[in-house]
């Protein structure tokens, strides 16, 4: 008997409630076990530092397999449970939660059955990002190289380079592999290649060579793979969502607001699949007009092989994305006149576009929650019209460069200031060595004798005592290269160590005072009209790891810009998160020069052409504006330890370094401690 009770004026089935409760409590047995890929990755990295290259390969290959298996299981389970527990067209509120809970129980049971206990294992964001950036393949190519397996090393290097084209040294490694005996062209495979992009690129190559029949086969294959990849992408969006600006534990909105936020962000993720599927690994910008371009190529290729029915369908399909576009409209008219009927678009594309537009409508409803605006045009782009006096159908010219989808602006950046330099250096001992002209760039300066030998020695000794591995990089001991150890410390941490007697207080205060000296010099030299604030201050050392320097070609710090995302392929630098868009000026004050390598370099936007090189030494400081006009990096430190004070500054007081304000409080307390006999009080002060 199905007993109903009243709850808030509504009849609720006890049987339904019981079934939901049981679904949440019922455990499922795992048929298989799969070791978490982050633990395997950690073991591989540890083996690398122990020079156990066989274990590097064993653990890293296992980590990659585990990662692929987990991702595949998530996709399959989400799609299966979605099919098993669909939402009705119209349903009551309780029915909605019934479906949600049943889907959740289904997915938990399914994933646990496929991957075992890893189903409840949470992987850190850092490891996720490493796999997204293909960092494991950097370790693999080095390990395979040590094991004298050049074919596998070439494949790993090629895979890594596809997602990291700015990595100059990896490009050089690839050139070396090409010249090694036994390494063939087919060894240079992208192990993480996206099938739809691979088929599309191969189709363009055949099309440009006039092989239209072969191109048709590959373009049709690319379309099928694209739509499959779209399903996968959308399934992966069904996972946990981030609530920007909200701490999950402090989230206090109502249930319906919380559900709305989650589904809006999930919908946004699905909508962004259009951009994701058109973007090659390592690129910031998608290929313009990517999906419609398939139908443009196909309509003209079908025309060349006299398959006008298919040509007409593809032309109609293209016009669904770009309604009224002149050159394709003319093509449709030509095909219709020859065939004697109107024809229509492909149903798959029509369904896809209808769903895309429905998503857009829902996103516009949720735009107030998201705080962003969405426009359809930004996804498909435009190609411009073509004219043809002979009424022969037009076809694409094969152009597929990467272009920016929309202008990106930073609404929080400080008002622009005129570019000036050459102001006083504040301190008599400081010497101007090279200005922007001598350094072949804009807003660059090289200074000597900012600090003396004794101060360098004190700060170097301080670094040995206070810096910690991975400080500033979430504990990553080697955030930029596996061949060096990175250590750092902030001003506040150093002052606290001095206050506690763990390091000489004089040395801790010297770090604080030297950084202020550098700030005053930078502000004065660039003739800034407003106050320059600290954004981040870091005492850093890079140490070459013994036994890992043979035949090394990587950088200590890859080429980058400090306030924007460098895109060498597009010759752009995007001023958008996760870049520190509020940083305006940067400086590096060197403490020593008794090491090999480690030169600071400026490059062009291509991240390859070196425009200036600086050899560090005690008291030398290089300073520059933080934008895309000054891409820079650090050459490999191949022996010894390189230490410096790294400083980033902002003109926007809203982005002042909080730890610096706390450090100011510590210094004030230290100065007055003997008079006041008052304990340490560390509180940020408001100087706005």
Coordinates of N, CA, C and O in Angstrom, one line a residue, residues 494-574:
X494 N 59.9 36.4 7.1 CA 61.2 36.6 7.5 C 61.3 37.5 8.8 O 62.1 37.2 9.7
X495 N 60.4 38.5 8.9 CA 60.4 39.3 10.1 C 59.9 38.6 11.3 O 60.5 38.7 12.4
X496 N 59.0 37.7 11.1 CA 58.5 36.9 12.2 C 59.6 35.9 12.7 O 59.8 35.7 13.9
X497 N 60.4 35.4 11.8 CA 61.5 34.5 12.1 C 62.5 35.3 12.9 O 63.1 34.9 13.9
X498 N 62.7 36.6 12.5 CA 63.7 37.5 13.2 C 63.1 37.8 14.6 O 63.9 37.8 15.6
X499 N 61.9 38.1 14.7 CA 61.2 38.4 16.0 C 61.4 37.2 17.0 O 61.6 37.4 18.2
X500 N 61.2 36.0 16.4 CA 61.3 34.8 17.3 C 62.7 34.4 17.5 O 62.9 33.4 18.3
X501 N 63.7 35.0 17.0 CA 65.1 34.7 17.2 C 65.6 33.5 16.3 O 66.7 33.0 16.6
X502 N 64.9 33.1 15.3 CA 65.3 32.0 14.5 C 66.3 32.4 13.4 O 67.0 31.6 12.9
X503 N 66.3 33.7 13.1 CA 67.3 34.3 12.2 C 67.7 35.6 12.8 O 66.9 36.2 13.6
X504 N 68.8 36.2 12.4 CA 69.2 37.5 12.9 C 68.2 38.6 12.5 O 67.8 38.7 11.4
X505 N 67.7 39.3 13.5 CA 66.7 40.3 13.3 C 67.2 41.4 12.3 O 66.5 41.9 11.5
X506 N 68.5 41.7 12.4 CA 69.1 42.7 11.6 C 69.0 42.2 10.1 O 68.7 43.1 9.2
X507 N 69.2 41.0 9.8 CA 69.1 40.5 8.4 C 67.6 40.5 7.9 O 67.4 40.9 6.8
X508 N 66.7 40.2 8.8 CA 65.3 40.2 8.5 C 64.9 41.6 8.1 O 64.1 41.8 7.2
X509 N 65.3 42.6 8.9 CA 64.9 44.0 8.7 C 65.6 44.5 7.4 O 65.1 45.3 6.7
X510 N 66.8 43.9 7.1 CA 67.5 44.3 5.9 C 66.7 44.0 4.7 O 66.6 44.7 3.7
X511 N 66.1 42.8 4.6 CA 65.2 42.4 3.5 C 64.1 43.3 3.4 O 63.8 43.8 2.3
X512 N 63.5 43.7 4.5 CA 62.4 44.7 4.4 C 62.8 46.0 3.9 O 62.2 46.6 3.0
X513 N 64.0 46.5 4.4 CA 64.5 47.8 4.0 C 65.0 47.9 2.5 O 64.8 48.8 1.8
X514 N 65.6 46.8 2.1 CA 66.1 46.7 0.7 C 65.0 46.7 -0.3 O 65.1 47.4 -1.3
X515 N 63.9 46.0 0.1 CA 62.8 46.0 -0.9 C 62.1 47.4 -1.0 O 61.7 47.8 -2.1
X516 N 62.1 48.1 0.1 CA 61.6 49.5 0.1 C 62.5 50.4 -0.7 O 62.1 51.2 -1.5
X517 N 63.8 50.2 -0.6 CA 64.8 50.9 -1.4 C 64.5 50.7 -2.9 O 64.5 51.6 -3.7
X518 N 64.3 49.4 -3.3 CA 64.0 49.1 -4.7 C 62.8 49.8 -5.2 O 62.7 50.3 -6.3
X519 N 61.7 49.8 -4.3 CA 60.5 50.4 -4.7 C 60.6 51.9 -5.0 O 60.1 52.4 -6.0
X520 N 61.4 52.5 -4.2 CA 61.6 54.0 -4.3 C 62.4 54.3 -5.6 O 62.1 55.2 -6.3
X521 N 63.3 53.4 -5.9 CA 64.1 53.6 -7.1 C 63.2 53.5 -8.4 O 63.3 54.3 -9.3
X522 N 62.4 52.4 -8.4 CA 61.6 52.1 -9.6 C 60.6 53.3 -9.7 O 60.4 53.8 -10.9
X523 N 59.9 53.7 -8.7 CA 59.0 54.8 -8.8 C 59.6 56.1 -9.3 O 59.0 56.8 -10.1
X524 N 60.8 56.4 -8.8 CA 61.5 57.6 -9.2 C 62.0 57.5 -10.7 O 61.8 58.4 -11.5
X525 N 62.6 56.4 -11.0 CA 63.2 56.3 -12.4 C 62.1 56.4 -13.5 O 62.3 57.0 -14.5
X526 N 60.9 55.8 -13.2 CA 59.9 55.8 -14.3 C 59.0 57.0 -14.2 O 58.0 57.1 -14.9
X527 N 59.4 58.0 -13.3 CA 58.7 59.3 -13.2 C 57.2 59.1 -13.0 O 56.4 59.7 -13.7
X528 N 56.8 58.2 -12.1 CA 55.4 57.9 -11.9 C 54.7 59.1 -11.1 O 55.3 59.6 -10.1
X529 N 53.5 59.4 -11.5 CA 52.8 60.5 -10.8 C 52.0 60.1 -9.6 O 51.5 60.9 -8.8
X530 N 51.9 58.8 -9.4 CA 51.2 58.2 -8.3 C 52.0 57.2 -7.5 O 53.0 56.7 -8.1
X531 N 51.6 56.9 -6.3 CA 52.4 56.0 -5.5 C 52.5 54.6 -6.1 O 51.5 54.1 -6.5
X532 N 53.7 54.0 -6.1 CA 53.8 52.6 -6.5 C 53.8 51.7 -5.2 O 54.5 51.9 -4.3
X533 N 52.9 50.8 -5.2 CA 52.6 49.9 -4.1 C 53.2 48.5 -4.3 O 53.3 48.1 -5.5
X534 N 53.6 47.9 -3.2 CA 54.1 46.5 -3.4 C 52.9 45.6 -3.7 O 51.8 45.7 -3.1
X535 N 53.1 44.7 -4.7 CA 52.1 43.7 -5.0 C 52.5 42.3 -4.4 O 51.7 41.6 -3.9
X536 N 53.8 42.1 -4.5 CA 54.3 40.8 -4.0 C 55.8 40.9 -3.8 O 56.5 41.5 -4.7
X537 N 56.4 40.5 -2.7 CA 57.8 40.5 -2.5 C 58.3 39.2 -2.1 O 57.7 38.5 -1.2
X538 N 59.4 38.7 -2.7 CA 59.8 37.3 -2.5 C 61.3 37.2 -2.5 O 61.9 37.6 -3.5
X539 N 61.9 36.6 -1.5 CA 63.3 36.2 -1.5 C 63.4 34.8 -2.0 O 62.8 33.9 -1.5
X540 N 64.0 34.7 -3.2 CA 64.0 33.4 -3.9 C 65.4 32.9 -4.3 O 66.3 33.7 -4.5
X541 N 65.5 31.6 -4.3 CA 66.8 30.9 -4.7 C 66.4 29.8 -5.6 O 65.5 29.0 -5.4
X542 N 67.2 29.6 -6.7 CA 67.0 28.5 -7.6 C 68.3 27.7 -7.6 O 69.4 28.3 -7.8
X543 N 68.2 26.4 -7.3 CA 69.4 25.6 -7.2 C 69.5 24.4 -8.2 O 68.5 23.7 -8.3
X544 N 70.6 24.3 -8.9 CA 70.7 23.2 -9.9 C 70.8 21.9 -9.2 O 71.5 21.8 -8.2
X545 N 70.0 20.9 -9.6 CA 70.0 19.6 -9.0 C 71.1 18.8 -9.6 O 71.2 18.6 -10.8
X546 N 72.0 18.3 -8.8 CA 73.2 17.6 -9.2 C 72.7 16.3 -9.9 O 71.8 15.6 -9.5
X547 N 73.4 16.0 -11.0 CA 73.1 14.8 -11.8 C 72.0 14.9 -12.8 O 71.7 14.0 -13.5
X548 N 71.4 16.1 -12.9 CA 70.3 16.3 -13.9 C 70.6 17.5 -14.9 O 69.7 18.1 -15.4
X549 N 71.9 17.8 -15.1 CA 72.2 18.9 -15.9 C 72.8 18.5 -17.2 O 73.1 19.4 -18.1
X550 N 73.1 17.2 -17.5 CA 73.6 16.8 -18.7 C 72.7 17.0 -19.9 O 71.5 16.7 -19.8
X551 N 73.2 17.6 -20.9 CA 72.4 17.9 -22.2 C 71.1 18.6 -21.9 O 70.1 18.5 -22.6
X552 N 71.2 19.5 -20.9 CA 69.9 20.2 -20.5 C 69.7 21.4 -21.5 O 70.6 22.2 -21.8
X553 N 68.4 21.5 -21.9 CA 68.1 22.6 -22.9 C 66.9 23.4 -22.4 O 66.4 24.3 -23.1
X554 N 66.3 23.1 -21.2 CA 65.1 23.9 -20.8 C 65.5 25.2 -20.1 O 66.7 25.5 -19.9
X555 N 64.5 25.9 -19.7 CA 64.7 27.2 -19.0 C 64.5 27.0 -17.6 O 63.7 26.2 -17.1
X556 N 65.1 27.8 -16.8 CA 64.9 27.9 -15.3 C 63.5 28.4 -15.1 O 62.7 27.9 -14.2
X557 N 63.1 29.4 -15.9 CA 61.7 30.0 -15.8 C 61.3 30.3 -17.2 O 61.9 31.1 -17.9
X558 N 60.2 29.6 -17.7 CA 59.8 29.8 -19.1 C 59.5 31.2 -19.4 O 59.2 32.0 -18.5
X559 N 59.5 31.6 -20.7 CA 59.2 32.9 -21.2 C 57.7 33.3 -20.8 O 56.8 32.5 -21.1
X560 N 57.5 34.4 -20.2 CA 56.2 34.8 -19.8 C 56.1 36.3 -19.7 O 57.2 37.0 -19.8
X561 N 55.0 36.9 -19.4 CA 54.8 38.3 -19.0 C 54.2 38.3 -17.6 O 53.5 37.3 -17.3
X562 N 54.3 39.4 -16.9 CA 53.9 39.4 -15.5 C 52.5 39.8 -15.3 O 51.9 39.5 -14.2
X563 N 51.8 40.4 -16.2 CA 50.4 40.8 -15.9 C 49.5 40.4 -17.0 O 48.3 40.8 -17.1
X564 N 49.9 39.5 -17.9 CA 49.0 39.0 -19.0 C 49.5 37.6 -19.4 O 50.6 37.2 -19.1
X565 N 48.6 36.9 -20.1 CA 48.9 35.6 -20.6 C 49.5 35.6 -22.0 O 48.8 36.0 -23.0
X566 N 50.7 35.3 -22.1 CA 51.5 35.4 -23.3 C 51.0 34.3 -24.3 O 51.0 33.1 -24.0
X567 N 50.7 34.7 -25.5 CA 50.2 33.8 -26.6 C 51.1 34.0 -27.8 O 50.8 34.8 -28.7
X568 N 52.3 33.3 -27.8 CA 53.2 33.6 -28.9 C 52.6 33.3 -30.3 O 53.0 33.9 -31.3
X569 N 51.7 32.3 -30.4 CA 51.2 31.9 -31.7 C 50.4 33.1 -32.3 O 50.4 33.3 -33.5
X570 N 49.6 33.7 -31.4 CA 48.8 34.9 -31.9 C 49.5 36.2 -31.8 O 48.9 37.2 -32.2
X571 N 50.7 36.2 -31.2 CA 51.5 37.4 -31.0 C 50.7 38.4 -30.2 O 50.6 39.6 -30.4
X572 N 50.0 37.8 -29.1 CA 49.2 38.6 -28.2 C 49.6 38.3 -26.8 O 50.2 37.3 -26.5
X573 N 49.2 39.2 -25.9 CA 49.3 38.9 -24.5 C 48.0 39.3 -23.8 O 47.6 40.5 -23.8
X574 N 47.2 38.3 -23.4 CA 45.8 38.6 -23.0 C 45.8 39.0 -21.5 O 46.2 38.3 -20.6

